[in-house]
Coordinates of C-alpha atoms in Angstrom, one line a residue:
Chain G
M1 CA 0.1 0.0 0.0
F2 CA 2.8 2.4 0.8
F3 CA 4.3 2.1 -2.7
K4 CA 0.8 2.7 -4.2
V5 CA 0.4 5.9 -2.3
L6 CA 4.0 6.9 -3.2
R7 CA 3.2 6.3 -6.9
Y8 CA 0.1 8.5 -6.6
D9 CA 2.2 11.2 -4.9
L10 CA 4.9 11.0 -7.6
L11 CA 2.3 11.2 -10.4
N12 CA 0.4 14.2 -8.8
G13 CA 3.1 16.0 -7.0
T14 CA 6.1 15.5 -9.4
L15 CA 4.9 14.7 -12.9
K16 CA 2.0 17.1 -12.9
S17 CA 4.2 19.9 -11.8
A18 CA 6.9 19.3 -14.5
K19 CA 6.7 23.0 -15.3
K20 CA 8.6 23.7 -12.0
Y21 CA 11.4 21.6 -13.2
L22 CA 11.6 23.4 -16.5
I23 CA 12.1 26.6 -14.7
A24 CA 14.7 24.9 -12.5
L25 CA 16.5 23.7 -15.6
L26 CA 16.5 27.3 -17.0
V27 CA 18.0 28.6 -13.7
F28 CA 20.7 25.9 -13.8
L29 CA 21.6 26.8 -17.4
V30 CA 21.8 30.4 -16.6
A31 CA 24.1 29.7 -13.7
A32 CA 26.3 27.6 -15.7
F33 CA 26.3 30.3 -18.5
D34 CA 27.2 32.9 -15.9
F35 CA 30.2 30.9 -14.8
T36 CA 31.3 30.4 -18.4
L37 CA 31.3 34.3 -18.7
R38 CA 33.2 34.8 -15.6
A39 CA 35.7 31.9 -15.9
P40 CA 38.2 33.3 -18.5
G41 CA 38.7 36.4 -16.3
L42 CA 39.4 34.1 -13.2
R43 CA 41.6 31.7 -15.1
N44 CA 43.8 34.4 -16.5
N45 CA 45.0 35.1 -12.9
L46 CA 46.9 31.8 -13.0
N47 CA 47.3 31.2 -16.7
V48 CA 44.9 28.2 -16.6
E49 CA 43.4 27.1 -19.9
M50 CA 40.3 25.2 -19.0
S51 CA 37.8 25.0 -16.2
T52 CA 36.8 21.7 -14.7
L53 CA 33.2 20.3 -14.0
G54 CA 34.1 20.7 -10.3
D55 CA 34.7 24.5 -10.9
Y56 CA 31.2 24.8 -12.2
L57 CA 29.7 23.1 -9.3
M58 CA 31.8 25.1 -6.9
Y59 CA 30.6 28.3 -8.3
I60 CA 27.0 27.2 -7.9
F61 CA 27.4 26.0 -4.3
Y62 CA 30.1 28.5 -3.2
G63 CA 27.8 30.5 -0.9
M64 CA 29.5 33.5 0.5
N65 CA 32.7 34.2 2.6
E66 CA 32.2 34.9 6.2
Y67 CA 30.6 38.4 6.7
E68 CA 32.7 40.6 9.0
I69 CA 30.1 42.0 11.4
G70 CA 30.7 45.8 11.7
S71 CA 32.5 46.2 8.4
P72 CA 31.5 49.1 6.1
E73 CA 30.5 46.5 3.4
P74 CA 26.8 45.9 2.9
F75 CA 25.6 42.4 4.0
R76 CA 24.1 40.6 1.0
F77 CA 23.2 37.0 1.1
P78 CA 24.6 34.7 -1.6
A79 CA 22.2 35.3 -4.5
L80 CA 22.7 32.1 -6.6
W81 CA 23.1 29.8 -3.8
M82 CA 19.9 31.2 -2.1
L83 CA 18.0 30.9 -5.3
I84 CA 19.1 27.3 -5.9
V85 CA 18.1 26.2 -2.3
L86 CA 14.9 28.3 -2.0
F87 CA 13.6 27.1 -5.4
A88 CA 14.0 23.5 -4.4
L89 CA 12.2 24.3 -1.1
Y90 CA 9.5 26.0 -3.0
I91 CA 8.9 22.9 -5.2
V92 CA 8.4 20.7 -2.1
L93 CA 6.4 23.2 -0.2
Y94 CA 2.7 22.9 -0.7
Y95 CA 1.7 19.6 -2.5
P96 CA 1.3 17.5 0.7
Y97 CA -0.7 20.3 2.4
N98 CA -2.9 20.8 -0.7
D99 CA -3.3 17.0 -1.0
I100 CA -4.7 16.5 2.4
Y101 CA -7.4 19.0 1.8
G102 CA -8.2 17.7 -1.6
Y103 CA -8.2 14.2 -3.1
G104 CA -5.6 13.0 -0.6
K105 CA -8.4 12.5 2.0
Q106 CA -9.6 9.6 -0.2
V107 CA -6.3 8.2 -0.6
L108 CA -5.8 8.4 3.2
V109 CA -9.0 6.5 3.7
N110 CA -8.2 3.9 1.1
A111 CA -4.7 3.4 2.6
G112 CA -6.3 2.9 5.9
S113 CA -3.4 4.3 7.8
R114 CA -2.1 7.8 8.6
S115 CA 1.4 6.4 8.9
I116 CA 1.5 5.3 5.3
W117 CA 0.2 8.7 4.1
W118 CA 2.7 10.6 6.1
L119 CA 5.7 8.4 5.3
S120 CA 4.8 8.5 1.7
K121 CA 4.9 12.2 1.8
C122 CA 8.3 12.2 3.4
A123 CA 9.5 9.7 0.7
W124 CA 8.0 12.1 -1.9
V125 CA 10.0 14.9 -0.5
F126 CA 13.2 12.7 -0.8
T127 CA 12.4 11.7 -4.2
T128 CA 11.6 15.3 -5.4
V129 CA 14.8 16.7 -3.8
L130 CA 16.8 13.9 -5.3
T131 CA 15.2 14.6 -8.8
Y132 CA 16.0 18.3 -8.5
F133 CA 19.7 17.7 -7.8
L134 CA 20.1 15.0 -10.4
L135 CA 18.6 17.4 -12.9
L136 CA 21.1 20.1 -11.6
F137 CA 24.2 17.8 -12.0
A138 CA 22.9 16.4 -15.3
T139 CA 22.4 20.0 -16.7
V140 CA 25.7 21.3 -15.4
F141 CA 27.5 18.1 -16.7
V142 CA 26.0 18.4 -20.2
Y143 CA 26.7 22.2 -20.2
A144 CA 30.2 21.8 -19.0
R145 CA 30.9 19.1 -21.6
A146 CA 29.5 21.2 -24.4
A147 CA 31.6 24.2 -23.2
G148 CA 34.8 22.1 -23.3
A149 CA 35.5 21.8 -19.6
V150 CA 37.7 19.0 -18.2
M151 CA 35.2 16.5 -16.9
T152 CA 36.5 16.0 -13.4
L153 CA 35.2 16.9 -10.1
N154 CA 38.6 18.3 -9.1
I155 CA 38.7 21.9 -8.3
S156 CA 41.1 24.2 -10.0
K157 CA 43.5 26.3 -7.9
Y158 CA 42.4 29.5 -9.5
M159 CA 39.0 29.0 -8.1
Y160 CA 40.3 29.0 -4.6
M161 CA 42.6 31.9 -5.2
S162 CA 39.8 33.9 -6.8
F163 CA 37.0 33.4 -4.3
L164 CA 38.5 32.5 -0.8
P165 CA 39.9 35.2 1.6
V166 CA 43.7 34.7 1.4
A167 CA 44.3 35.5 5.1
E168 CA 42.0 32.7 6.3
L169 CA 43.1 30.0 3.7
K170 CA 44.4 26.7 5.1
E171 CA 48.0 25.9 4.1
T172 CA 47.0 22.7 2.1
L173 CA 43.9 22.9 0.0
P174 CA 42.0 19.8 -1.2
M175 CA 42.0 18.5 -4.8
S176 CA 38.4 17.9 -4.8
L177 CA 35.3 18.7 -2.5
N178 CA 33.0 15.9 -3.5
I179 CA 31.1 15.8 -0.2
E180 CA 30.7 19.6 -0.1
I181 CA 29.5 19.9 -3.7
I182 CA 27.5 16.7 -4.0
L183 CA 26.1 15.7 -0.7
M184 CA 25.8 18.7 1.6
P185 CA 23.5 20.8 -0.5
F186 CA 21.3 17.8 -1.1
L187 CA 21.2 17.0 2.7
L188 CA 20.4 20.7 3.5
V189 CA 17.5 20.9 1.1
L190 CA 16.2 17.5 2.2
A191 CA 16.5 18.3 5.9
L192 CA 14.8 21.8 5.5
G193 CA 12.2 20.3 3.0
L194 CA 11.1 17.7 5.8
L195 CA 11.3 20.3 8.4
Q196 CA 8.9 22.5 6.2
L197 CA 6.7 19.5 5.7
F198 CA 6.3 19.2 9.4
M199 CA 6.0 22.9 10.1
S200 CA 3.4 23.2 7.4
L201 CA 1.0 21.1 9.6
L202 CA 1.7 23.3 12.5
I203 CA 2.0 26.9 11.1
R204 CA 0.8 26.5 7.4
P205 CA 3.1 26.4 4.3
I206 CA 3.7 30.0 3.8
L207 CA 5.1 30.7 7.3
S208 CA 7.1 27.4 7.3
Y209 CA 8.7 28.6 4.0
S210 CA 9.4 31.9 5.6
L211 CA 11.0 30.0 8.5
S212 CA 13.4 28.3 5.9
I213 CA 14.3 31.7 4.6
V214 CA 15.1 33.0 8.0
I215 CA 17.3 29.9 8.7
L216 CA 19.2 30.5 5.5
V217 CA 19.7 34.2 5.8
I218 CA 21.0 33.7 9.3
S219 CA 23.2 30.9 8.3
A220 CA 24.8 33.3 5.7
Y221 CA 25.2 36.0 8.3
Y222 CA 26.7 34.0 11.1
V223 CA 29.5 31.2 10.6
H224 CA 28.3 28.8 13.3
P225 CA 27.8 25.1 13.5
F226 CA 24.3 25.8 14.8
F227 CA 23.1 27.4 11.5
P228 CA 22.7 24.6 9.0
G229 CA 23.1 26.6 5.8
N230 CA 26.9 26.9 6.7
Y231 CA 27.4 23.2 6.0
A232 CA 26.1 23.5 2.3
M233 CA 28.3 26.5 1.5
I234 CA 31.7 25.5 0.2
A235 CA 33.1 29.0 1.4
R236 CA 32.4 27.9 5.0
S237 CA 34.1 24.4 4.9
D238 CA 36.8 23.7 7.4
K239 CA 38.8 22.0 4.7
L240 CA 39.3 25.5 3.2
I241 CA 39.2 28.1 5.9
E242 CA 40.3 28.0 9.6
T243 CA 37.0 29.2 11.0
G244 CA 34.9 26.8 8.8
V245 CA 32.5 24.1 9.7
N246 CA 33.1 20.4 9.7
N247 CA 31.0 18.4 7.2
M248 CA 30.8 15.3 9.3
V249 CA 29.2 17.4 12.1
G250 CA 26.9 18.7 9.3
I251 CA 25.9 15.3 8.1
Y252 CA 24.9 14.4 11.8
F253 CA 23.1 17.6 12.2
F254 CA 21.1 17.2 8.9
L255 CA 20.3 13.5 9.8
G256 CA 19.1 14.8 13.2
I257 CA 16.8 17.4 11.6
I258 CA 15.5 14.7 9.3
I259 CA 14.8 12.1 12.0
V260 CA 13.2 14.7 14.3
S261 CA 11.1 16.2 11.6
V262 CA 9.8 12.9 10.3
F263 CA 9.1 11.5 13.8
L264 CA 7.4 14.7 15.2
G265 CA 5.4 15.1 12.0
W266 CA 4.4 11.4 12.3
I267 CA 3.2 11.9 15.8
Y268 CA 1.5 15.2 15.1
F269 CA -0.2 13.9 11.9
Y270 CA -2.1 11.4 14.0
K271 CA -4.0 14.2 15.8
F272 CA -4.1 16.6 12.8
D273 CA -7.7 17.6 11.9
I274 CA -8.0 16.8 8.2
L275 CA -11.7 17.9 8.1
S276 CA -11.0 21.6 9.0
N277 CA -10.8 24.3 6.4
E278 CA -7.6 24.7 4.4
R279 CA -5.8 27.8 5.5
I280 CA -3.0 29.9 4.1
Chain R
M1 CA -20.4 53.6 -10.9
D2 CA -22.5 54.6 -8.0
K3 CA -20.2 56.4 -5.6
Q4 CA -22.1 55.5 -2.5
I5 CA -21.9 51.7 -3.3
L6 CA -18.2 52.1 -4.2
R7 CA -17.5 53.9 -0.9
N8 CA -19.4 51.2 1.0
C9 CA -17.5 48.5 -0.8
I10 CA -14.1 50.1 -0.1
K11 CA -15.1 50.5 3.5
T12 CA -16.1 46.8 3.8
E13 CA -13.0 45.6 2.0
L14 CA -10.7 47.8 4.2
R15 CA -12.4 46.5 7.3
K16 CA -11.8 42.9 6.1
A17 CA -8.3 43.5 5.0
L18 CA -7.1 45.4 8.2
G19 CA -9.0 43.2 10.6
N20 CA -8.2 39.8 9.7
Y21 CA -5.7 37.6 11.7
L22 CA -3.3 37.3 8.9
F23 CA -2.9 41.1 8.6
L24 CA -2.1 41.2 12.3
L25 CA 0.2 38.2 12.2
S26 CA 2.1 39.7 9.3
L27 CA 2.4 43.1 11.1
A28 CA 3.5 41.4 14.2
I29 CA 6.3 39.5 12.4
A30 CA 7.5 42.5 10.4
S31 CA 7.3 44.6 13.6
G32 CA 9.3 42.0 15.5
I33 CA 12.0 41.9 12.8
A34 CA 12.0 45.8 12.7
I35 CA 12.4 46.0 16.5
W36 CA 15.2 43.3 16.3
S37 CA 17.0 45.6 13.7
A38 CA 16.5 48.5 16.0
I39 CA 18.1 46.7 19.0
Q40 CA 21.0 45.5 16.8
N41 CA 21.7 49.1 15.6
I42 CA 21.1 50.8 18.9
S43 CA 23.6 48.3 20.5
A44 CA 26.1 49.0 17.7
A45 CA 25.7 52.8 18.1
T46 CA 26.0 52.7 21.8
A47 CA 29.1 50.5 21.7
Y48 CA 30.7 52.9 19.2
Y49 CA 30.0 56.0 21.2
S50 CA 31.2 54.3 24.4
F51 CA 34.4 53.3 22.6
I52 CA 35.0 56.9 21.4
A53 CA 34.2 58.3 25.0
S54 CA 36.7 55.8 26.6
L55 CA 39.4 57.0 24.1
Q56 CA 38.8 60.5 24.8
A57 CA 38.8 59.9 28.5
G58 CA 42.0 57.9 28.2
S59 CA 44.2 60.0 26.0
G60 CA 42.3 63.2 25.6
I61 CA 43.7 63.6 22.1
M62 CA 40.7 62.5 20.1
K63 CA 40.4 65.5 17.8
N64 CA 38.0 63.9 15.4
P65 CA 35.7 61.4 16.9
E66 CA 33.9 60.8 13.6
Y67 CA 30.6 61.1 15.2
A68 CA 28.7 61.4 11.8
S69 CA 29.8 57.9 10.9
V70 CA 27.2 56.5 13.1
T71 CA 23.9 58.5 13.0
L72 CA 20.1 57.9 13.0
F73 CA 20.1 58.1 9.2
N74 CA 22.3 55.2 8.6
S75 CA 21.2 53.1 11.6
W76 CA 17.4 53.0 10.9
I77 CA 16.0 50.0 9.0
G78 CA 15.7 52.0 5.7
Q79 CA 19.4 52.7 5.4
D80 CA 21.1 50.2 7.7
Y81 CA 23.0 47.6 5.6
T82 CA 24.9 45.5 8.2
S83 CA 22.5 44.0 10.4
V84 CA 21.0 40.5 9.8
A85 CA 17.5 41.7 11.0
T86 CA 17.4 44.5 8.2
T87 CA 18.3 41.9 5.5
L88 CA 15.6 39.6 6.7
F89 CA 13.0 42.4 6.7
F90 CA 13.7 43.2 3.1
T91 CA 14.1 39.6 2.1
L92 CA 10.8 38.7 3.5
L93 CA 9.0 41.9 2.2
P94 CA 7.5 40.2 -0.8
I95 CA 6.0 37.4 1.5
L96 CA 5.0 39.7 4.4
C97 CA 3.1 42.2 2.1
V98 CA 1.1 39.5 0.3
L99 CA 0.1 37.6 3.3
P100 CA -2.4 40.1 4.8
Y101 CA -5.0 40.2 2.1
S102 CA -3.7 39.3 -1.4
W103 CA -5.3 35.7 -1.2
S104 CA -8.8 37.2 -0.6
F105 CA -9.9 37.4 -4.3
F106 CA -8.7 33.9 -5.0
S107 CA -10.5 32.6 -1.8
E108 CA -13.7 34.6 -2.7
R109 CA -13.7 33.4 -6.1
K110 CA -13.3 29.8 -5.0
S111 CA -15.9 29.9 -2.4
G112 CA -18.4 31.8 -4.6
Y113 CA -18.6 34.7 -2.2
I114 CA -17.7 37.1 -5.1
R115 CA -21.2 36.3 -6.7
Q116 CA -22.9 37.8 -3.7
I117 CA -20.9 41.0 -3.8
V118 CA -21.0 41.4 -7.7
S119 CA -24.7 40.8 -7.8
R120 CA -25.3 43.7 -5.2
S121 CA -22.8 46.1 -6.8
N122 CA -20.9 45.5 -10.0
R123 CA -17.6 44.1 -11.0
K124 CA -15.9 47.2 -11.5
T125 CA -16.8 48.3 -7.9
Y126 CA -15.8 45.0 -6.6
F127 CA -12.3 44.8 -8.2
L128 CA -11.5 48.5 -7.6
S129 CA -12.3 48.2 -3.8
K130 CA -10.4 44.8 -3.7
Y131 CA -7.4 46.5 -5.3
I132 CA -7.5 49.5 -2.9
A133 CA -7.8 47.3 0.2
T134 CA -5.2 44.8 -0.9
F135 CA -2.8 47.7 -1.7
S136 CA -3.4 49.4 1.6
A137 CA -2.9 46.3 3.6
G138 CA 0.3 45.3 1.8
A139 CA 1.6 48.9 2.2
L140 CA 0.7 49.3 5.8
V141 CA 2.3 46.0 6.9
I142 CA 5.8 47.3 5.8
L143 CA 5.2 51.0 6.6
I144 CA 4.1 50.6 10.3
P145 CA 7.2 48.5 11.2
M146 CA 9.5 50.9 9.5
L147 CA 7.9 53.7 11.3
I148 CA 8.3 51.9 14.7
N149 CA 11.9 51.2 13.8
F150 CA 12.6 54.7 13.0
M151 CA 10.9 56.0 16.2
L152 CA 12.9 53.4 18.3
V153 CA 16.2 54.1 16.8
S154 CA 15.7 57.8 17.0
S155 CA 15.1 57.5 20.7
F156 CA 18.7 56.4 21.2
V157 CA 20.8 57.1 18.2
P158 CA 21.5 61.0 17.6
A159 CA 20.3 62.4 14.4
I160 CA 23.6 63.8 13.2
S161 CA 23.3 65.2 9.7
P162 CA 25.2 62.8 7.3
N163 CA 28.6 64.3 6.2
I164 CA 29.9 63.6 2.7
N165 CA 33.4 62.9 4.2
Y166 CA 32.0 59.9 5.8
D167 CA 30.1 58.5 2.8
I168 CA 31.7 55.1 3.0
Y169 CA 29.6 54.6 6.2
Y170 CA 26.3 55.4 4.5
N171 CA 26.2 53.4 1.2
V172 CA 24.5 56.3 -0.5
P173 CA 26.9 57.2 -3.5
S174 CA 26.5 60.5 -5.1
A175 CA 24.9 59.0 -8.2
N176 CA 22.3 57.2 -6.2
M177 CA 18.6 58.1 -6.2
G178 CA 18.0 60.8 -3.7
A179 CA 21.6 61.1 -2.7
E180 CA 21.4 65.0 -2.6
L181 CA 18.4 64.7 -0.4
F182 CA 20.2 62.4 1.9
Y183 CA 23.0 64.9 2.6
S184 CA 20.9 68.0 2.5
H185 CA 17.5 67.0 3.9
P186 CA 17.9 63.6 5.5
Y187 CA 14.5 63.5 7.0
L188 CA 13.0 64.1 3.5
F189 CA 15.2 61.0 2.4
V190 CA 13.7 59.0 5.1
L191 CA 10.1 59.9 4.1
M192 CA 11.1 59.0 0.5
R193 CA 12.5 55.6 1.5
M194 CA 9.2 54.9 3.5
V195 CA 7.0 56.0 0.6
I196 CA 8.8 53.9 -1.9
A197 CA 8.9 50.8 0.4
G198 CA 5.2 51.3 1.1
L199 CA 4.4 51.8 -2.6
Y200 CA 6.3 48.7 -3.7
S201 CA 4.7 46.6 -0.9
G202 CA 1.3 47.7 -1.9
L203 CA 2.0 47.1 -5.6
I204 CA 3.4 43.6 -4.9
A205 CA 0.3 42.7 -2.9
A206 CA -2.0 44.0 -5.6
F207 CA 0.1 42.1 -8.2
V208 CA -1.1 38.9 -6.7
I209 CA -4.7 39.7 -7.5
G210 CA -3.6 39.9 -11.2
L211 CA -1.8 36.6 -10.8
S212 CA -4.9 35.0 -9.4
F213 CA -6.5 35.0 -12.9
F214 CA -3.8 33.0 -14.4
V215 CA -2.5 30.7 -11.5
K216 CA -4.8 28.2 -9.9
N217 CA -3.0 27.4 -6.7
R218 CA -3.2 29.7 -3.7
F219 CA 0.2 29.0 -2.2
A220 CA 1.9 29.5 -5.7
I221 CA 0.2 32.9 -6.2
L222 CA 1.5 34.1 -2.8
L223 CA 5.0 33.0 -3.4
I224 CA 5.6 33.8 -7.1
P225 CA 6.5 37.4 -6.3
F226 CA 9.1 36.2 -3.9
I227 CA 10.7 33.8 -6.3
A228 CA 10.5 36.4 -9.0
F229 CA 12.4 39.0 -6.8
L230 CA 14.9 36.2 -5.7
T231 CA 15.6 35.5 -9.4
L232 CA 15.9 39.3 -10.1
N233 CA 18.3 39.5 -7.1
Y234 CA 20.6 36.9 -8.7
F235 CA 20.6 38.7 -12.0
S236 CA 21.3 42.0 -10.4
A237 CA 24.2 40.4 -8.4
S238 CA 25.7 39.0 -11.7
L239 CA 25.2 42.2 -13.6
V240 CA 26.3 44.7 -11.0
D241 CA 30.0 44.2 -11.6
K242 CA 29.5 44.8 -15.4
F243 CA 27.0 47.7 -15.4
G244 CA 27.2 49.1 -11.9
V245 CA 23.4 49.5 -11.6
E246 CA 21.4 47.9 -8.9
L247 CA 18.4 46.0 -10.3
S248 CA 17.2 44.1 -7.3
P249 CA 14.2 45.6 -5.3
L250 CA 15.3 43.4 -2.3
N251 CA 18.3 45.6 -2.1
F252 CA 17.2 49.1 -3.4
L253 CA 14.2 49.3 -1.1
G254 CA 16.7 49.4 1.8
G255 CA 20.2 50.4 2.1
T256 CA 22.1 47.2 1.0
S257 CA 22.6 48.1 -2.7
L258 CA 25.9 47.3 -4.1
G259 CA 25.4 49.2 -7.4
I260 CA 24.0 52.5 -8.1
V261 CA 20.3 53.0 -7.5
K262 CA 18.9 54.7 -10.5
T263 CA 15.5 56.7 -10.3
S264 CA 14.6 55.2 -13.7
V265 CA 15.0 51.6 -12.6
V266 CA 12.9 52.1 -9.4
A267 CA 10.2 54.0 -11.4
L268 CA 10.1 51.5 -14.1
F269 CA 9.7 48.4 -11.8
A270 CA 7.0 50.3 -9.9
L271 CA 5.3 51.3 -13.2
G272 CA 5.5 47.6 -14.5
L273 CA 4.0 46.3 -11.3
F274 CA 1.3 49.0 -11.3
V275 CA 0.4 48.4 -15.0
F276 CA 0.3 44.5 -14.6
S277 CA -1.6 44.6 -11.4
F278 CA -4.2 47.3 -12.0
G279 CA -4.6 46.6 -15.7
V280 CA -5.0 42.9 -15.3
T281 CA -7.3 43.3 -12.3
M282 CA -9.6 45.8 -13.9
W283 CA -9.4 44.3 -17.5
Q284 CA -9.7 40.6 -16.6
G285 CA -12.0 41.4 -13.6
V286 CA -14.6 43.2 -15.5
R287 CA -14.5 40.6 -18.3
S288 CA -14.2 37.3 -16.5
D289 CA -17.2 35.3 -15.7
V290 CA -17.8 35.0 -11.9
F291 CA -21.0 33.1 -12.2

């Protein structure tokens, strides 16, 4: 029965909203194109001929350097990183909530279990986020290949030199940042997506989305292990800068958010009044 | 159009817009963030003045304490560019201003309530009063917190006139919209900032009524302006190095712009929002079949 409900969710929540993925595809293409325009100027600094696939992905998930509080520079959150993360969170925001006030009631009755409905929605969030990131990686892969990039996840030295603050750089820099590039942004969106799913039941979707925005903006402002956005920004990794955050701590932190959100949502959904009026 | 019916309709719509719990909730959230921003800026200003005082007390040779570098006019939410609360306020602006009442047309059409109103007045009256009420609720939910913030900050941070020699502390370059006003009549600049922020908030809120004719999901219509502004913010950040012009309303409505804020850009965006929101609302509203 669980897989039947999940199939229904994938059909209604993912396939029927294919337009959103098209917009996402467009955003990924623009981001890759943006990097292609900037890369020659950055490469010239170290006389490097080609960018790598890893450079493209680093550009997208770079985030921002630590903001020095009290400096005369205006604080601005990382525009591309924020767009990529918040668009993914928008895609997973309201389908489950709409469903429970629509046809989903029939599905719930037929499934005969609230647990199945809830776990199916969690699995739907996982699948949707995975699809979003697979689409991102596939788009960047195809674009980078077409642009003649070296198809390796290794990061070029010119990227570190161009973006990171030299004073805080570690002495030895890693060749690649596969976990930071591939796993951490995915885990961040998955964790916040599931938190949003739970919070939507409590405070409705728009406010739960606003909560995600607050978490991300605060994460951009403060470098602190308590603010989850830090783990998904390459600029904040302790592999690169002295004051950075550790990705293993991040993985445990994200798993904690995922487990707590799924568990608390499951308990709360048992008491959730599905016959009340839908609210914004 | 009967003026009495229009007046009654506007009165009813305004009562619904300004009395519902979502308006109060949005206002509370926005005010909370504005107060948080005030606290951050007051603390920073107090720390700065204490530091200057201690230097003066210690050495007595502080000839230029740079008082004008921290003033009310760069510490209130409309011009502050360093505190996280201010960034949050302007980032959440496209959501906070649509939350109070922008959903009402969508809900009334879905529930059929619109038929009751239209049959007792007419479509033009209904849509005009809906537009006015939605605009007002969206504008007020941003204006009131900005006003609270200004009053709070002005109670603690002295209103020293901005000095052009300290322009690096203000983020108002000479080519910026209203730069002359900022240095010569700073209170008028404050008023200009509030009016523009209120106008944009109202227009974004009213924009959602126009969207409701094309998008069939209530959450999507409320979040589309935010996603659009976020996308625009990315384009602005990418293009600012090349053209030097700030294109993101999330930045030029406050003080966090990196590029030059051009009057033409601000006016063009506002005009675009108005043409779409008012045009579609009145054009589609009068022609669409509510029955």
